[in-house]
N, CA, C and O atoms as a DFTB+ gen file, in Angstrom:
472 C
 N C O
     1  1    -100.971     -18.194     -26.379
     2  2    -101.396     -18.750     -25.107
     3  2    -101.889     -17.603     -24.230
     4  3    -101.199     -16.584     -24.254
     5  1    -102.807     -17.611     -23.581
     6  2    -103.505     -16.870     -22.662
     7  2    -102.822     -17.046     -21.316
     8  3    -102.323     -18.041     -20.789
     9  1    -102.965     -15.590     -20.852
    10  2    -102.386     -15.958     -19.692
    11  2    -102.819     -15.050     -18.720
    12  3    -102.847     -13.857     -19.023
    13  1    -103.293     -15.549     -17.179
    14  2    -103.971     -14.736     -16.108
    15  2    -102.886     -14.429     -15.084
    16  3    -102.066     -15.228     -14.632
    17  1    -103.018     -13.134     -14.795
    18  2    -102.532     -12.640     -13.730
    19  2    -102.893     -12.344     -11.899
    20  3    -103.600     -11.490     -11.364
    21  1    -102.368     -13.049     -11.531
    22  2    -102.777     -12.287      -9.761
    23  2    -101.577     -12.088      -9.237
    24  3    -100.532     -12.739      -9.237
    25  1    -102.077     -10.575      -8.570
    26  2    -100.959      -9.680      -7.944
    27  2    -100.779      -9.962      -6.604
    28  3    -101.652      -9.789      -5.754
    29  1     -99.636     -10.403      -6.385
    30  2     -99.483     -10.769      -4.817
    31  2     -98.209      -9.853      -3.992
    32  3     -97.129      -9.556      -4.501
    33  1     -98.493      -9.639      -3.124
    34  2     -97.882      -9.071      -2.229
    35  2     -96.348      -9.600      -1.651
    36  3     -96.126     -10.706      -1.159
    37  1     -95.473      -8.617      -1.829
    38  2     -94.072      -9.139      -1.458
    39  2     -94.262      -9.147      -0.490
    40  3     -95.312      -8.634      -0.104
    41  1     -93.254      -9.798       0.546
    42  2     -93.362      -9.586       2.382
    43  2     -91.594      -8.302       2.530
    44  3     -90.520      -8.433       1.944
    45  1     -91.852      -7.672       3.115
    46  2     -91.173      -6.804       3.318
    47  2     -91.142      -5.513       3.136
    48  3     -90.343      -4.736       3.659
    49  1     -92.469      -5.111       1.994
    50  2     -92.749      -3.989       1.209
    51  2     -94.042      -3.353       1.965
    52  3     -94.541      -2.410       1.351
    53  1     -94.496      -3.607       2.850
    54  2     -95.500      -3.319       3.489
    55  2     -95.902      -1.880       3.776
    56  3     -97.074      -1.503       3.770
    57  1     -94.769      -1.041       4.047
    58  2     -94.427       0.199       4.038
    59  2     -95.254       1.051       2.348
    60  3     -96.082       1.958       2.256
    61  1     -94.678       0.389       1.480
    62  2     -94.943       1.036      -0.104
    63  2     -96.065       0.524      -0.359
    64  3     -96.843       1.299      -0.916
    65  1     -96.606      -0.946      -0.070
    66  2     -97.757      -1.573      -0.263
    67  2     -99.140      -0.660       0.258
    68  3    -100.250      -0.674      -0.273
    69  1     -98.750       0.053       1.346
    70  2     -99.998       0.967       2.078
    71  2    -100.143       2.028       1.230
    72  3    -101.025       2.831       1.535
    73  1     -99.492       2.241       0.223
    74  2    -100.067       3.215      -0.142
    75  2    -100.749       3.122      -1.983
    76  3    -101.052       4.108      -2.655
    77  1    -100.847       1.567      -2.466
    78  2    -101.386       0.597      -3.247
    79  2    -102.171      -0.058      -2.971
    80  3    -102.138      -1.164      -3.512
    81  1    -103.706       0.320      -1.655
    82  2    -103.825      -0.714      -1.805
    83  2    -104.623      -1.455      -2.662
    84  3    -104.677      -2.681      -2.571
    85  1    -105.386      -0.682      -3.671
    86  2    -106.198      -1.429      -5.085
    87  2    -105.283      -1.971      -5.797
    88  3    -105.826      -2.953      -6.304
    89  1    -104.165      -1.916      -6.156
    90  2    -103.239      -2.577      -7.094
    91  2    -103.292      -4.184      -6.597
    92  3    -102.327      -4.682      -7.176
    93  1    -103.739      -4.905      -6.059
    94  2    -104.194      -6.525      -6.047
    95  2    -105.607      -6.653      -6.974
    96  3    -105.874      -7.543      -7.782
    97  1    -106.245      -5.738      -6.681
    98  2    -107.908      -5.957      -7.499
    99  2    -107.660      -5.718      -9.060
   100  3    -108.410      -6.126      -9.946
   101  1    -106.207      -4.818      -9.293
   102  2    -106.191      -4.678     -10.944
   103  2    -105.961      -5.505     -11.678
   104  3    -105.964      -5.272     -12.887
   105  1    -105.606      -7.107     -11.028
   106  2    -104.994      -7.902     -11.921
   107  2    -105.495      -8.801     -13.004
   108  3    -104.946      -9.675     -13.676
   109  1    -107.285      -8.084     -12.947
   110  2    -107.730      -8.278     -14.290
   111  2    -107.281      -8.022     -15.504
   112  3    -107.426      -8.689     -16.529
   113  1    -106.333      -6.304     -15.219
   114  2    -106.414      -5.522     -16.287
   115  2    -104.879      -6.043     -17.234
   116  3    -104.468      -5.722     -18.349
   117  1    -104.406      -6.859     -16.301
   118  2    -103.524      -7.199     -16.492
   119  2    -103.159      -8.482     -17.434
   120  3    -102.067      -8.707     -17.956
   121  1    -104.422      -9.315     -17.524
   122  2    -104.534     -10.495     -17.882
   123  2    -105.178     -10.696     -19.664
   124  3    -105.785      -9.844     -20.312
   125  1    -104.963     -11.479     -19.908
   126  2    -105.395     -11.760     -21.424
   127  2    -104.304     -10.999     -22.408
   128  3    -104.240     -11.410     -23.567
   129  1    -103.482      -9.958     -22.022
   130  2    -102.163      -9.353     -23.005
   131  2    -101.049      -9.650     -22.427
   132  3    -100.724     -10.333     -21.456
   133  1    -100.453      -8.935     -23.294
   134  2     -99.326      -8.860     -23.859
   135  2     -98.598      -7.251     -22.249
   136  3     -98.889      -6.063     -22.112
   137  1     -97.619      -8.233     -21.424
   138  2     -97.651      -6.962     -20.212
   139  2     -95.971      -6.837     -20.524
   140  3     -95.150      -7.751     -20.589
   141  1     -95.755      -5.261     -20.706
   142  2     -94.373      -5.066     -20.869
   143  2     -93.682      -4.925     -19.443
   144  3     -94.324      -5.020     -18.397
   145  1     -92.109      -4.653     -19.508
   146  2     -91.239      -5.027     -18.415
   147  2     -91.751      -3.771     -18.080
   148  3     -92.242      -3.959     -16.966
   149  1     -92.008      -2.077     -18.518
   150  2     -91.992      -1.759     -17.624
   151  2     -93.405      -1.878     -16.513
   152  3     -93.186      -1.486     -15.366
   153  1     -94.988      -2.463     -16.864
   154  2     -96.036      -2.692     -16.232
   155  2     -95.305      -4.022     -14.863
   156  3     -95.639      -4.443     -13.756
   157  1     -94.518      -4.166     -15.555
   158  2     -94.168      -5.416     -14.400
   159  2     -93.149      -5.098     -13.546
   160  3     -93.057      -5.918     -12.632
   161  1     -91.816      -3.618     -13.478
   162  2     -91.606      -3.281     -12.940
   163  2     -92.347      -1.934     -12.062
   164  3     -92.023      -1.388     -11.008
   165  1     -93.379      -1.713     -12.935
   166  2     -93.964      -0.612     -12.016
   167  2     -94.646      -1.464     -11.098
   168  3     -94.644      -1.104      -9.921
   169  1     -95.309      -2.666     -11.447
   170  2     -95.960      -3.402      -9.885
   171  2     -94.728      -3.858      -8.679
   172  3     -94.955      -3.865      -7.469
   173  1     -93.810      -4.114      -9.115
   174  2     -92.753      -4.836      -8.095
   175  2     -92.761      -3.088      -7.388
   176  3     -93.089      -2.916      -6.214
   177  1     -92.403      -2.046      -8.191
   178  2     -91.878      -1.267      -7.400
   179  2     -92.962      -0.557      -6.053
   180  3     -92.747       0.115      -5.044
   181  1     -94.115      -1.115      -6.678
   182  2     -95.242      -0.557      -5.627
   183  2     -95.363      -2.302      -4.680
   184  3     -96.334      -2.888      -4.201
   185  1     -94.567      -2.493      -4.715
   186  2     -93.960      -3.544      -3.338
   187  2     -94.997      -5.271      -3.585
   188  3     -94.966      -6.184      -2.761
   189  1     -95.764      -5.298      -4.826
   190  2     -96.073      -6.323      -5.306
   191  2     -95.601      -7.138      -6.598
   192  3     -94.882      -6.595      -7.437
   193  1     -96.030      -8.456      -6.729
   194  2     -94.984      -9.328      -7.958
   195  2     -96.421      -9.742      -8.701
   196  3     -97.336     -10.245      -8.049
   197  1     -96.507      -9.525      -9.888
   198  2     -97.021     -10.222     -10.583
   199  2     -96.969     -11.865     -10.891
   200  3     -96.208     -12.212     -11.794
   201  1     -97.697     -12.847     -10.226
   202  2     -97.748     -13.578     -10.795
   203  2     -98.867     -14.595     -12.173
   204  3    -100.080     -14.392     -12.226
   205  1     -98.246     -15.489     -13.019
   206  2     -98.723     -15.294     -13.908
   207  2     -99.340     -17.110     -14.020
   208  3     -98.640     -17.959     -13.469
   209  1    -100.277     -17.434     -14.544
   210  2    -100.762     -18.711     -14.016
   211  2    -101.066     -18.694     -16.162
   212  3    -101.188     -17.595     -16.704
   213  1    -101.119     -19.736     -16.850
   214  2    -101.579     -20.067     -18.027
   215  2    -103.193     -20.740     -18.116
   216  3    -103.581     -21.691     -17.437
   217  1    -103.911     -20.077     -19.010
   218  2    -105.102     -20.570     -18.958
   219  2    -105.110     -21.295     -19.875
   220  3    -104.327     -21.106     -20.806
   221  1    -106.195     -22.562     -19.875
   222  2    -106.094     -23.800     -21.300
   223  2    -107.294     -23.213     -21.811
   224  3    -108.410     -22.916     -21.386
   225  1    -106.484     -23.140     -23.156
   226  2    -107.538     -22.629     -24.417
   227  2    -107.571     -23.683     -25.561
   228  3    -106.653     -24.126     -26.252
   229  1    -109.154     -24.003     -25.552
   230  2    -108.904     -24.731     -26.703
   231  2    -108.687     -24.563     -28.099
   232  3    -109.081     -23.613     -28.776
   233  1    -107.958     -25.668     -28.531
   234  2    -107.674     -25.586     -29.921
   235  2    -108.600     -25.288     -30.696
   236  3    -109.697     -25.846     -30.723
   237  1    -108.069     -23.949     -31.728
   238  2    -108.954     -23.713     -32.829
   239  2    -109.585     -25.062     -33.710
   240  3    -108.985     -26.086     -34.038
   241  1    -111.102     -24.650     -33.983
   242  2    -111.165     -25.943     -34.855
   243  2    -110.855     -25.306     -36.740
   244  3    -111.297     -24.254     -37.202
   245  1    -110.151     -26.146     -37.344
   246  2    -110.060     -26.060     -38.541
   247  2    -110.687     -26.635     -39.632
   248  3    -110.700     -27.862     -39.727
   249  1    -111.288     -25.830     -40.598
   250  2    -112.432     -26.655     -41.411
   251  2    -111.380     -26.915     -42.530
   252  3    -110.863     -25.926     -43.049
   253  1    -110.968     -28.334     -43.004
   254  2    -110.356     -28.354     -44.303
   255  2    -111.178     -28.386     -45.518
   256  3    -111.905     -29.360     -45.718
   257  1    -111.121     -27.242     -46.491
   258  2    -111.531     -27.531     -48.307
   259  2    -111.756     -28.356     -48.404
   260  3    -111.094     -29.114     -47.695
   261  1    -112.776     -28.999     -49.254
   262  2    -112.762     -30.368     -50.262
   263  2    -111.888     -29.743     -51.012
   264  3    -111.860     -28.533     -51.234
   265  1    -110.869     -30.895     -51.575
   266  2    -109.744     -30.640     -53.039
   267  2    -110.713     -30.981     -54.046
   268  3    -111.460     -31.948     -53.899
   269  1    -110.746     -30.126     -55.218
   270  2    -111.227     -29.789     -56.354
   271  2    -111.378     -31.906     -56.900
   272  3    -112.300     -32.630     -57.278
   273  1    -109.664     -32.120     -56.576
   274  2    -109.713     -34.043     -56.980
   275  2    -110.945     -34.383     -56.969
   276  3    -111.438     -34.823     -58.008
   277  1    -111.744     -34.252     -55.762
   278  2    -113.172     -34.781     -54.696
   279  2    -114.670     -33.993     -55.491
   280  3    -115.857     -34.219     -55.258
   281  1    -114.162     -33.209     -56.286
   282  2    -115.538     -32.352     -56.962
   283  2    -115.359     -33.271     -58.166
   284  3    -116.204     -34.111     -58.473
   285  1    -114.200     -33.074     -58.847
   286  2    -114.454     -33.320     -60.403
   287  2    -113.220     -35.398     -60.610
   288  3    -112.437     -36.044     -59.913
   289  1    -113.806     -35.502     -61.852
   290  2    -112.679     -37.005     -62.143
   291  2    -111.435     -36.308     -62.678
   292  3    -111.456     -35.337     -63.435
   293  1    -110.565     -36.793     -62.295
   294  2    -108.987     -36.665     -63.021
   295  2    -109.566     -36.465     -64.218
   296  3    -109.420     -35.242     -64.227
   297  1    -110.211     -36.740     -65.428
   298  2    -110.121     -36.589     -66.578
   299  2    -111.057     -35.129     -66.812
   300  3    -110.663     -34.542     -67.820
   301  1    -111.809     -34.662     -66.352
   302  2    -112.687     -33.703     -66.117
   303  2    -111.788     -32.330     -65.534
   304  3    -111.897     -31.235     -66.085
   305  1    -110.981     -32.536     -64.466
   306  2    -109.757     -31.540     -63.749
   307  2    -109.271     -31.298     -65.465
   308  3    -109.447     -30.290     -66.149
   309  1    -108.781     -32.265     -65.751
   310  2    -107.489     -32.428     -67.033
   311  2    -107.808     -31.706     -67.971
   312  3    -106.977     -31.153     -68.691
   313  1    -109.101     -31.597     -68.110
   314  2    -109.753     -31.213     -69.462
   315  2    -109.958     -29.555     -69.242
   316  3    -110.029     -28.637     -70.058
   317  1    -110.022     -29.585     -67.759
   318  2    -110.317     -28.352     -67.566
   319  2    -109.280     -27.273     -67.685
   320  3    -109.423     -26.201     -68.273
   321  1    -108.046     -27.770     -66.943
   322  2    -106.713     -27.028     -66.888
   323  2    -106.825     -27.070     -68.068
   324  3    -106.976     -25.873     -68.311
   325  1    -106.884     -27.810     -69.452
   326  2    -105.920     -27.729     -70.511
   327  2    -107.012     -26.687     -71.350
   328  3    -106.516     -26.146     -72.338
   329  1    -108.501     -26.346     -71.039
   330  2    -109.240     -25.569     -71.905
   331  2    -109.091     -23.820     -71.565
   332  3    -109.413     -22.923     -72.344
   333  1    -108.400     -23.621     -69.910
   334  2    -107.920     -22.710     -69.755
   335  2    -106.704     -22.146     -69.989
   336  3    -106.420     -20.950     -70.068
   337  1    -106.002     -23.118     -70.095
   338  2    -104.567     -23.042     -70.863
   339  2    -104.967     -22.628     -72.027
   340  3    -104.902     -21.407     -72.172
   341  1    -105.491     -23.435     -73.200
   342  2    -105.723     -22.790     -74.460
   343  2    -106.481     -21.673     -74.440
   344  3    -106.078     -20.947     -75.349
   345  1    -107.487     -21.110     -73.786
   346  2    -107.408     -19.309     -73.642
   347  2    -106.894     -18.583     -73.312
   348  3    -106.995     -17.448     -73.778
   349  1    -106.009     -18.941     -72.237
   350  2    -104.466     -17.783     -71.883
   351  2    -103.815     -17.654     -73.191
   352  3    -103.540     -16.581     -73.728
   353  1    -103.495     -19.324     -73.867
   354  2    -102.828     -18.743     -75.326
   355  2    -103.454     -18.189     -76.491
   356  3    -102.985     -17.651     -77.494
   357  1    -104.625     -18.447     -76.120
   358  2    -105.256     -17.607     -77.680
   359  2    -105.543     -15.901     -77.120
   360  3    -105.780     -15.055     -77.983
   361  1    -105.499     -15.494     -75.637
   362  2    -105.721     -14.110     -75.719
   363  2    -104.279     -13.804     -76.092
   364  3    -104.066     -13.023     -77.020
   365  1    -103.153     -14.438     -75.349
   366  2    -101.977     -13.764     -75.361
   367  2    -101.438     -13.969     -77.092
   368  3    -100.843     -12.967     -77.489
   369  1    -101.555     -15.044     -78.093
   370  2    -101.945     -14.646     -79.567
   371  2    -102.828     -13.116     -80.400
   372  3    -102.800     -12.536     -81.485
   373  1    -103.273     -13.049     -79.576
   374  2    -104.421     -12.081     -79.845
   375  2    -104.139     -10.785     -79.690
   376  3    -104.498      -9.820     -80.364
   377  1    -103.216     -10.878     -78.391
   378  2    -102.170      -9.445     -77.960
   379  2    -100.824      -9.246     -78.713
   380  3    -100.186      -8.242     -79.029
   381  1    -100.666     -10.360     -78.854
   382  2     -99.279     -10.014     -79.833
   383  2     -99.523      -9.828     -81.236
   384  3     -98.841      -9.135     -81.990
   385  1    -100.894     -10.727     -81.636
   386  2    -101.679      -9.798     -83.247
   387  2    -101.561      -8.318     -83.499
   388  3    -100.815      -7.768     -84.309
   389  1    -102.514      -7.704     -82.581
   390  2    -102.748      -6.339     -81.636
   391  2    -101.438      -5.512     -82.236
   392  3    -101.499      -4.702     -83.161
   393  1    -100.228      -5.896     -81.499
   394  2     -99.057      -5.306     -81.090
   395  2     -98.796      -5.202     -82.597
   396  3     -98.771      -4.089     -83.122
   397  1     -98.579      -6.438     -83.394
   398  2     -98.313      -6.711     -85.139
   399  2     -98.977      -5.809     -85.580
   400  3     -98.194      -4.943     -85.972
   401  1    -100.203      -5.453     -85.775
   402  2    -100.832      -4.832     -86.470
   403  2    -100.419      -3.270     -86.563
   404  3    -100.741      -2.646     -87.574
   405  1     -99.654      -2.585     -85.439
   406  2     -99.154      -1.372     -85.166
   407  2     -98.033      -1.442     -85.895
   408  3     -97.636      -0.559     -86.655
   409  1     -97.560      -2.373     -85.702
   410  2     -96.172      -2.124     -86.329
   411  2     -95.658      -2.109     -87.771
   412  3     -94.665      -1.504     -88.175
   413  1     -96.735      -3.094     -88.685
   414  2     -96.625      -3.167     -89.934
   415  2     -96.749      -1.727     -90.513
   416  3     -96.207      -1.644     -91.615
   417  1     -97.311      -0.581     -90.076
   418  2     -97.623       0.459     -90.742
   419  2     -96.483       1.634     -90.490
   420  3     -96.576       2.821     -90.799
   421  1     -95.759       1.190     -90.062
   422  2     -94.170       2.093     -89.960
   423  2     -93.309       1.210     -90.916
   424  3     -92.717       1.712     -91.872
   425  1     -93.262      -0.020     -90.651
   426  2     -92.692      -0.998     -92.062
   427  2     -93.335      -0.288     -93.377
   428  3     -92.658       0.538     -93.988
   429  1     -94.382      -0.551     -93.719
   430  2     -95.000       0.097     -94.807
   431  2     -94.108       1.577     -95.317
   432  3     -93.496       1.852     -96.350
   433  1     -94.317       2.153     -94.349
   434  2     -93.641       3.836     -94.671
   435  2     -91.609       3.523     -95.026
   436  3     -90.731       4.180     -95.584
   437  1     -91.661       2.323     -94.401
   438  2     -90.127       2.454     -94.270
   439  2     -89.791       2.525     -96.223
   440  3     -89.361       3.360     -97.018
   441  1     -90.394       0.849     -96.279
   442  2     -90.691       0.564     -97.758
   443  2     -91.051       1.723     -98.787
   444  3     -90.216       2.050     -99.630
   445  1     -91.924       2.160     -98.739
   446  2     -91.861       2.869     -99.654
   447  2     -91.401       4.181     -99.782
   448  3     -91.908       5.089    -100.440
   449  1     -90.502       4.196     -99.166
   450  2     -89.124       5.120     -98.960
   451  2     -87.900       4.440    -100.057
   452  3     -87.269       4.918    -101.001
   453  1     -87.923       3.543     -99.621
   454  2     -87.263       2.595    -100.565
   455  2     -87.405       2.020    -101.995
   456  3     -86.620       1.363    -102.679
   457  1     -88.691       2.489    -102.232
   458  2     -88.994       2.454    -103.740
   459  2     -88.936       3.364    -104.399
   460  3     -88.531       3.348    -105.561
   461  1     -89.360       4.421    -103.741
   462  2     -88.967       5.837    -104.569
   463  2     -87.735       5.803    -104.645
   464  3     -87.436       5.443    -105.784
   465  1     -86.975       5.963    -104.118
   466  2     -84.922       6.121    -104.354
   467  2     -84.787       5.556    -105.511
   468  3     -85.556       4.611    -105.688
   469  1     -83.946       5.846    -106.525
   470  2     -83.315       5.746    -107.589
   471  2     -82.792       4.495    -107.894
   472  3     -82.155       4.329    -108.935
């Protein structure tokens, strides 16, 4: 939420106020953030109060996706998930071939360790 500031003058501070007197014109600088306690005690202490008024901002507009449902037919989606499914499993077949193929050749050596022996 946005929020505008105008700096107004305490009554009693008139004394500290004379020697501020642009601190009413800053309360641009003040507006649209985020103002910590101490920006808001340094204005009280120069004998003015921040006050703070809310500006109406309108609501973001949000564009919703078409769902994929709205592109393709249920049977077309279906066909699709399940043809990418079967290439996740044929690479991940393919990697564990890979992996097999390394390993048979230390088997091999084991074996014929085992044939030579007596």
């Amino acid at each position: 939420m946005m929020m505008a500031f105008n700096i107004t003058p305490i009554t009693g501070r008139e004394m500290v106020q004379k020697n501020f007197i642009k601190l009413p014109d800053r309360a641009l600088s003040y507006s649209d953030r985020h103002v910590s306690l101490n920006e808001r005690f340094s204005v009280i202490e120069r004998g003015y109060y921040l006050d703070s008024t809310s500006k109406e901002v309108p609501a973001p507009i949000v564009v919703r996706p078409q769902p994929i449902s709205d592109i393709l037919s249920k049977d077309e989606f279906t066909a699709k998930i399940k043809a990418e499914t079967e290439k996740r499993r044929a690479d991940a077949s393919r990697k564990s071939e890979r992996s097999q193929v390394s390993t048979p050749e230390s088997a091999s050596t084991s074996s014929s360790t085992e044939s030579v022996s007596p």
